[in-house]
mmCIF file of C-alpha atoms in Angstrom:
data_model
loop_
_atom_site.group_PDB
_atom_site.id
_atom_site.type_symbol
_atom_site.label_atom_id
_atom_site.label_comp_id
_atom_site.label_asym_id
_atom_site.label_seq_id
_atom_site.Cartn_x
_atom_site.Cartn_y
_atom_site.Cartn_z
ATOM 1 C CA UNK A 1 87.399 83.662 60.230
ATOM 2 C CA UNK A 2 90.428 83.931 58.039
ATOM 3 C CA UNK A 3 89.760 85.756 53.875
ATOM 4 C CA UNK A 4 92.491 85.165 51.806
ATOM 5 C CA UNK A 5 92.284 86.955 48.144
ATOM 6 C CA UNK A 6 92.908 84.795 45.393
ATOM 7 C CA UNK A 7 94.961 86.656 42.659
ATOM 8 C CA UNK A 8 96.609 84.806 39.797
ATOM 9 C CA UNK A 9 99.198 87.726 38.717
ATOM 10 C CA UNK A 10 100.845 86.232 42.151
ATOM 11 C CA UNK A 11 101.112 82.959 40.405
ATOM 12 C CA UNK A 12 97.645 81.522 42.401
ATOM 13 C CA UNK A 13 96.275 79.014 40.323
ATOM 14 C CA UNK A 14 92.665 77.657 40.267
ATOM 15 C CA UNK A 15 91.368 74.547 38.697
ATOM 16 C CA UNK A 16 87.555 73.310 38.499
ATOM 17 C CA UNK A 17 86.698 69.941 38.430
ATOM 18 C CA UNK A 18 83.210 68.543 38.494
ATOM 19 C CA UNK A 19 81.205 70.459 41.298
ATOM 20 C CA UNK A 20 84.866 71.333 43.516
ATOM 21 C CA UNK A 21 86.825 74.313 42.707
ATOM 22 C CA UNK A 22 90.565 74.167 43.725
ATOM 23 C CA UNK A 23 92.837 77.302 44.546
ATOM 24 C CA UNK A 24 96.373 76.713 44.874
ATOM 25 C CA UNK A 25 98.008 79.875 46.659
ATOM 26 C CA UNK A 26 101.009 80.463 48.454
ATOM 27 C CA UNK A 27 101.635 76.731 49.132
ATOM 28 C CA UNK A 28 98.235 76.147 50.396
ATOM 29 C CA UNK A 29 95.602 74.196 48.921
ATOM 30 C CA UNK A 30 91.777 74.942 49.081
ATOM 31 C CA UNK A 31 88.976 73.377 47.863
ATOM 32 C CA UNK A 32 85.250 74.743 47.047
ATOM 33 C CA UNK A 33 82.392 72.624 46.876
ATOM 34 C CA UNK A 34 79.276 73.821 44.902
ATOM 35 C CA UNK A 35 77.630 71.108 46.355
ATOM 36 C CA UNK A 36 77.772 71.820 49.818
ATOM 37 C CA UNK A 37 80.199 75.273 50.298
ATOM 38 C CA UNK A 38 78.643 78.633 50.671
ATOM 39 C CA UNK A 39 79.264 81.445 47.569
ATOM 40 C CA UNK A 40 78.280 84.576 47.855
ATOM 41 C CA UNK A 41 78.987 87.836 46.049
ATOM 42 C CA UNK A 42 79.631 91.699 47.492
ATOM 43 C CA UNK A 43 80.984 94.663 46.814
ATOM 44 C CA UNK A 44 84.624 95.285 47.238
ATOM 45 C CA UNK A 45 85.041 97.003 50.610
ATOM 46 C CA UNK A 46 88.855 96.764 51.999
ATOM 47 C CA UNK A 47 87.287 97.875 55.245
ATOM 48 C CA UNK A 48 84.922 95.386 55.821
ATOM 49 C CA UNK A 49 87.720 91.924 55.395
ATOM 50 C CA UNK A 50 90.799 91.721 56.716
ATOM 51 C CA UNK A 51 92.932 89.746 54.201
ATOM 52 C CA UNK A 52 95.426 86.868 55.301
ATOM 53 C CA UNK A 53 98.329 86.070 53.089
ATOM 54 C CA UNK A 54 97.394 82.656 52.485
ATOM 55 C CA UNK A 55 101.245 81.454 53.805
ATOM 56 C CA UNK A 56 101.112 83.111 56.780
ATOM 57 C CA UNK A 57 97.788 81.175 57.829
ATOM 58 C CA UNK A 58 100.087 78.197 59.001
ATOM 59 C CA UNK A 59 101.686 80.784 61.451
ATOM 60 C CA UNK A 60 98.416 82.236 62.981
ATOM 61 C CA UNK A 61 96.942 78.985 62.957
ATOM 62 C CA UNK A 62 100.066 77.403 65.321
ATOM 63 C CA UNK A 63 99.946 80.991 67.685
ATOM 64 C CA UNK A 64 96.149 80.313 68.086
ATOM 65 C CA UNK A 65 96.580 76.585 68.597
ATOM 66 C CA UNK A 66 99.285 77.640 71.203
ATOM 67 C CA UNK A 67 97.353 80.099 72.801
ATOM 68 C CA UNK A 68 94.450 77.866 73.687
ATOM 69 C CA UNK A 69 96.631 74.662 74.597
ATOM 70 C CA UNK A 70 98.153 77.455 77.539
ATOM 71 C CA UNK A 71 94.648 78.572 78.813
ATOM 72 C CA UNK A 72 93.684 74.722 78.742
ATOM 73 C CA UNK A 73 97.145 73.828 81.018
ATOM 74 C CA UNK A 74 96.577 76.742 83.627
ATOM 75 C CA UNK A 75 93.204 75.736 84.060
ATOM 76 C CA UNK A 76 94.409 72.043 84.737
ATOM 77 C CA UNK A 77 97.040 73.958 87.142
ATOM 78 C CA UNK A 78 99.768 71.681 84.816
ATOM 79 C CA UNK A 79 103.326 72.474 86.024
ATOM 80 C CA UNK A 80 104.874 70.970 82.488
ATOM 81 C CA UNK A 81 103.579 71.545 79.717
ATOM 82 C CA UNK A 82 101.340 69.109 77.470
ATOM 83 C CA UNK A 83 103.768 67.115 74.932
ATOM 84 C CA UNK A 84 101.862 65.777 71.820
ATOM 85 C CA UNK A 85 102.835 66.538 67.939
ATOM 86 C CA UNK A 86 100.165 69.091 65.784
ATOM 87 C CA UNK A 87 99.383 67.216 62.471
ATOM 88 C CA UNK A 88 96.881 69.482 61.178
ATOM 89 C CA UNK A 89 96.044 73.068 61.682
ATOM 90 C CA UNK A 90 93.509 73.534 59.148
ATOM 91 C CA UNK A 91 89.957 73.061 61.099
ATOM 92 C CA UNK A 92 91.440 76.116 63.512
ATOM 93 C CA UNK A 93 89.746 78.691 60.662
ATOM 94 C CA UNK A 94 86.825 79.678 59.142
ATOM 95 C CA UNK A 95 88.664 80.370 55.492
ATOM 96 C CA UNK A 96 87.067 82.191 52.797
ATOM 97 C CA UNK A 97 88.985 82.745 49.422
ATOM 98 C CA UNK A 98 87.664 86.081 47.948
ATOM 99 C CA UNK A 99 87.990 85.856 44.508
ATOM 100 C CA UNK A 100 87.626 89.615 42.185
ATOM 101 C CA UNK A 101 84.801 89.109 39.413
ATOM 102 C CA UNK A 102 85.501 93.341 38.080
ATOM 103 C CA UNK A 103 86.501 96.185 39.852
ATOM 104 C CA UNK A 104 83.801 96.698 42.710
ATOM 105 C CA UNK A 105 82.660 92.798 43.214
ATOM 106 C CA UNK A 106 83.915 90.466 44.525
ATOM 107 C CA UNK A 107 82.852 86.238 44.983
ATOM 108 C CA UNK A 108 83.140 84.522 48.363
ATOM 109 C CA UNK A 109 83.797 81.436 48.320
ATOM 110 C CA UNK A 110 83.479 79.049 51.419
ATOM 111 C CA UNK A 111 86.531 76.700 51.489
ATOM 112 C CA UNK A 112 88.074 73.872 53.270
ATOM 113 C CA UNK A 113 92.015 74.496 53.481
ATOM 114 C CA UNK A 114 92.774 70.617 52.643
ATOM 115 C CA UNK A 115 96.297 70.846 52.341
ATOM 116 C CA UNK A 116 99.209 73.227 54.446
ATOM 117 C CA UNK A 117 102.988 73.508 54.170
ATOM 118 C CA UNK A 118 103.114 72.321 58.058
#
Protein backbone atom coordinates (compact mmCIF):
# COMPACT_ATOMS: atom_id res chain seq x y z
CA UNK A 1 0.00 0.00 0.00
CA UNK A 2 1.55 3.09 -1.44
CA UNK A 3 -0.27 7.09 -0.08
CA UNK A 4 0.79 9.70 -2.12
CA UNK A 5 -0.43 13.41 -0.94
CA UNK A 6 -1.95 15.36 -3.49
CA UNK A 7 -0.88 19.08 -3.15
CA UNK A 8 -1.52 21.60 -5.91
CA UNK A 9 1.12 24.40 -4.67
CA UNK A 10 3.52 21.50 -6.28
CA UNK A 11 1.78 22.09 -9.51
CA UNK A 12 -0.63 18.64 -8.93
CA UNK A 13 -3.59 19.17 -10.79
CA UNK A 14 -7.03 17.49 -10.34
CA UNK A 15 -9.91 17.41 -12.69
CA UNK A 16 -13.54 15.83 -12.06
CA UNK A 17 -15.46 14.51 -14.64
CA UNK A 18 -18.77 12.75 -14.27
CA UNK A 19 -18.43 10.18 -11.30
CA UNK A 20 -14.12 9.83 -11.91
CA UNK A 21 -11.84 12.19 -10.29
CA UNK A 22 -8.38 12.59 -11.99
CA UNK A 23 -5.05 13.69 -10.16
CA UNK A 24 -2.23 14.48 -12.25
CA UNK A 25 1.05 14.51 -9.98
CA UNK A 26 4.52 14.19 -10.59
CA UNK A 27 4.03 12.63 -14.07
CA UNK A 28 1.64 10.12 -12.86
CA UNK A 29 -1.88 9.85 -13.57
CA UNK A 30 -4.65 8.57 -11.15
CA UNK A 31 -8.05 8.14 -11.41
CA UNK A 32 -10.97 7.96 -8.61
CA UNK A 33 -14.13 6.40 -9.20
CA UNK A 34 -17.15 7.40 -6.98
CA UNK A 35 -18.78 4.67 -8.43
CA UNK A 36 -16.82 1.91 -7.40
CA UNK A 37 -13.40 3.46 -5.41
CA UNK A 38 -13.31 3.65 -1.70
CA UNK A 39 -13.24 7.49 0.08
CA UNK A 40 -12.81 7.88 3.32
CA UNK A 41 -11.91 10.76 5.63
CA UNK A 42 -9.36 10.95 8.93
CA UNK A 43 -7.52 12.98 10.83
CA UNK A 44 -4.14 14.11 9.77
CA UNK A 45 -1.64 11.85 11.54
CA UNK A 46 2.02 11.92 9.77
CA UNK A 47 2.63 8.86 11.89
CA UNK A 48 0.09 6.72 10.86
CA UNK A 49 0.95 6.99 6.48
CA UNK A 50 3.99 6.87 5.07
CA UNK A 51 3.87 9.21 2.02
CA UNK A 52 5.40 8.22 -1.50
CA UNK A 53 6.46 10.95 -3.82
CA UNK A 54 4.21 10.06 -6.48
CA UNK A 55 7.53 9.90 -9.12
CA UNK A 56 9.38 7.77 -7.20
CA UNK A 57 6.47 5.04 -7.25
CA UNK A 58 7.83 3.89 -10.76
CA UNK A 59 11.18 3.14 -8.89
CA UNK A 60 9.73 1.08 -5.92
CA UNK A 61 7.38 -0.46 -8.11
CA UNK A 62 10.45 -1.92 -10.61
CA UNK A 63 12.71 -2.89 -7.09
CA UNK A 64 9.56 -4.82 -5.90
CA UNK A 65 8.83 -6.30 -9.31
CA UNK A 66 12.61 -7.28 -9.27
CA UNK A 67 12.64 -8.60 -6.01
CA UNK A 68 9.90 -11.13 -6.53
CA UNK A 69 10.96 -12.16 -10.23
CA UNK A 70 14.54 -13.31 -8.07
CA UNK A 71 12.67 -15.33 -5.32
CA UNK A 72 10.49 -16.84 -8.28
CA UNK A 73 14.04 -17.88 -10.34
CA UNK A 74 15.81 -19.44 -7.17
CA UNK A 75 12.91 -21.35 -6.46
CA UNK A 76 12.90 -22.69 -10.17
CA UNK A 77 16.83 -23.25 -9.37
CA UNK A 78 17.17 -20.95 -12.92
CA UNK A 79 20.91 -20.49 -13.69
CA UNK A 80 20.01 -17.31 -16.19
CA UNK A 81 17.88 -15.16 -15.46
CA UNK A 82 14.16 -14.76 -16.88
CA UNK A 83 14.26 -12.30 -20.08
CA UNK A 84 10.80 -10.68 -20.80
CA UNK A 85 10.08 -6.68 -21.09
CA UNK A 86 7.81 -4.94 -17.91
CA UNK A 87 4.98 -2.91 -19.64
CA UNK A 88 3.15 -1.95 -16.68
CA UNK A 89 3.97 -1.55 -13.07
CA UNK A 90 0.90 -0.09 -11.84
CA UNK A 91 -1.26 -3.22 -10.38
CA UNK A 92 2.14 -3.83 -8.05
CA UNK A 93 0.36 -1.12 -5.39
CA UNK A 94 -2.38 -0.52 -3.39
CA UNK A 95 -2.32 3.56 -4.10
CA UNK A 96 -4.22 5.93 -2.13
CA UNK A 97 -4.01 9.76 -2.97
CA UNK A 98 -4.59 11.64 0.38
CA UNK A 99 -5.99 14.71 -0.43
CA UNK A 100 -6.03 17.81 2.74
CA UNK A 101 -9.79 19.07 3.21
CA UNK A 102 -8.34 21.84 6.44
CA UNK A 103 -5.70 21.55 8.72
CA UNK A 104 -6.40 18.24 10.78
CA UNK A 105 -8.48 16.14 7.94
CA UNK A 106 -7.67 14.70 5.49
CA UNK A 107 -9.82 12.57 2.32
CA UNK A 108 -8.63 9.16 1.13
CA UNK A 109 -9.21 8.45 -1.90
CA UNK A 110 -8.88 4.86 -3.44
CA UNK A 111 -7.19 5.14 -6.89
CA UNK A 112 -6.11 3.23 -9.84
CA UNK A 113 -2.59 4.66 -11.07
CA UNK A 114 -3.73 4.43 -14.94
CA UNK A 115 -0.92 6.03 -16.38
CA UNK A 116 3.27 5.99 -15.34
CA UNK A 117 6.31 7.67 -16.86
CA UNK A 118 7.79 3.93 -17.44
Amino acid sequence: MKYVLFDSSTGDVKKEVDNKTYFYMGGETFIFDSRIDKLDSCITDQTKFTISKSKDLQEKAYQFYKEKKQIEERKMKLKNPILYPVTDFSAYFKIYVLEKTNKNTLLKHEVYWIYSTF
